[in-house]
């Protein structure tokens, strides 16, 4: 058996096990039960000589830390982080068992195949193989299989950095979810997620005056007012911000001046987003704006009662620099003369985070990537959703989302499979990522 097929078989099998463990995180503290996968990975890494420690924030929610200690204290520490939990599924939309981990025509099927058990498995295999090969780096390599990424990281990364910082402190962190090759004029572009938007979970309470539903004329109906509040928020246009990350992404993608110029200028940007194909327009808009989406509304008690109270939930995603005060100002702007009738509660402000794209880790990824795709170049990208990288950036680490993938699946394929139906990954991508981690650890730590 060749070394290549050996790696493919090993990482495929480990991924299948992780999928079958079905560590489904529905947001409740007792869900996930990632201890099963922490134990699986512990036994997989056992005997390779790595130091291992398990941390359980609450029963059943364990995270595993494995270390290959470096020889020099002044050399950098690299942490490879994969989460072990997955989001729930609706099996009706699937062509295969979402927790079967079946291998069909060179693809592994199941929840977590791309988010992100694929990388969690490949990072473990790379760590095991490095340790087995007698890898003795100057800097320290840490592998972290972390629980609870899919529900704010409370029992995983957030817990570890608050309570066990010594075990996971690292100069450089790599986690999901970049690296999907995107074709461009001069070759493949590999996105590195250097920053991610923040989230600001907001509740609006709209007050009215109760009355009999049989006499609605001139009543102070909270539901009618709430409809206008939702309309104003939907129509509100926050300012366009062309960040350094966005500019470098657009320039790196070599779209040509006819698209590059308007994509890097705030003037006319919204018209451009309207004219772009739908998916592209949405991404371009989300990467350059703090966005406000009304998502939930509760109100009213009975058909014949004029409601005096309606609650609206907003999913607000903030750009770096926009925090609670900026969000409150935007909402006041959007509500206008209705602001006095609306109470705003910001339940959780989780600000955006970013890392520089000019770091030794960036250079390492660039060098390592060339060995896979000689005509490739990295481009920095802003992640629109949240990952565990944010906790590490706040603790001072440079944290990127990256991986190595074949060109069998497109960026659009991946986008629809994240938390979607028929999630699957090709074995070739599993092998490439495993080899990437090996190359990155050797480049950065020796
Ligand atoms: Zn994920």
mmCIF file of C-alpha atoms and ligand atoms in Angstrom, residues 83 115-116 149-150 176 418-419, ligand 1:
data_model
loop_
_atom_site.group_PDB
_atom_site.id
_atom_site.type_symbol
_atom_site.label_atom_id
_atom_site.label_comp_id
_atom_site.label_asym_id
_atom_site.label_seq_id
_atom_site.Cartn_x
_atom_site.Cartn_y
_atom_site.Cartn_z
ATOM 1 C CA UNK A 83 -14.632 21.110 16.575
ATOM 2 C CA UNK A 115 -18.324 21.471 8.983
ATOM 3 C CA UNK A 116 -15.806 20.509 10.190
ATOM 4 C CA UNK A 149 -18.486 25.331 18.571
ATOM 5 C CA UNK A 150 -21.979 25.303 17.108
ATOM 6 C CA UNK A 176 -12.293 26.277 9.736
ATOM 7 C CA UNK A 418 -22.673 24.050 5.433
ATOM 8 C CA UNK A 419 -25.555 23.238 7.802
HETATM 9 ZN ZN1 LIG B 1 -17.981 24.680 11.988
#
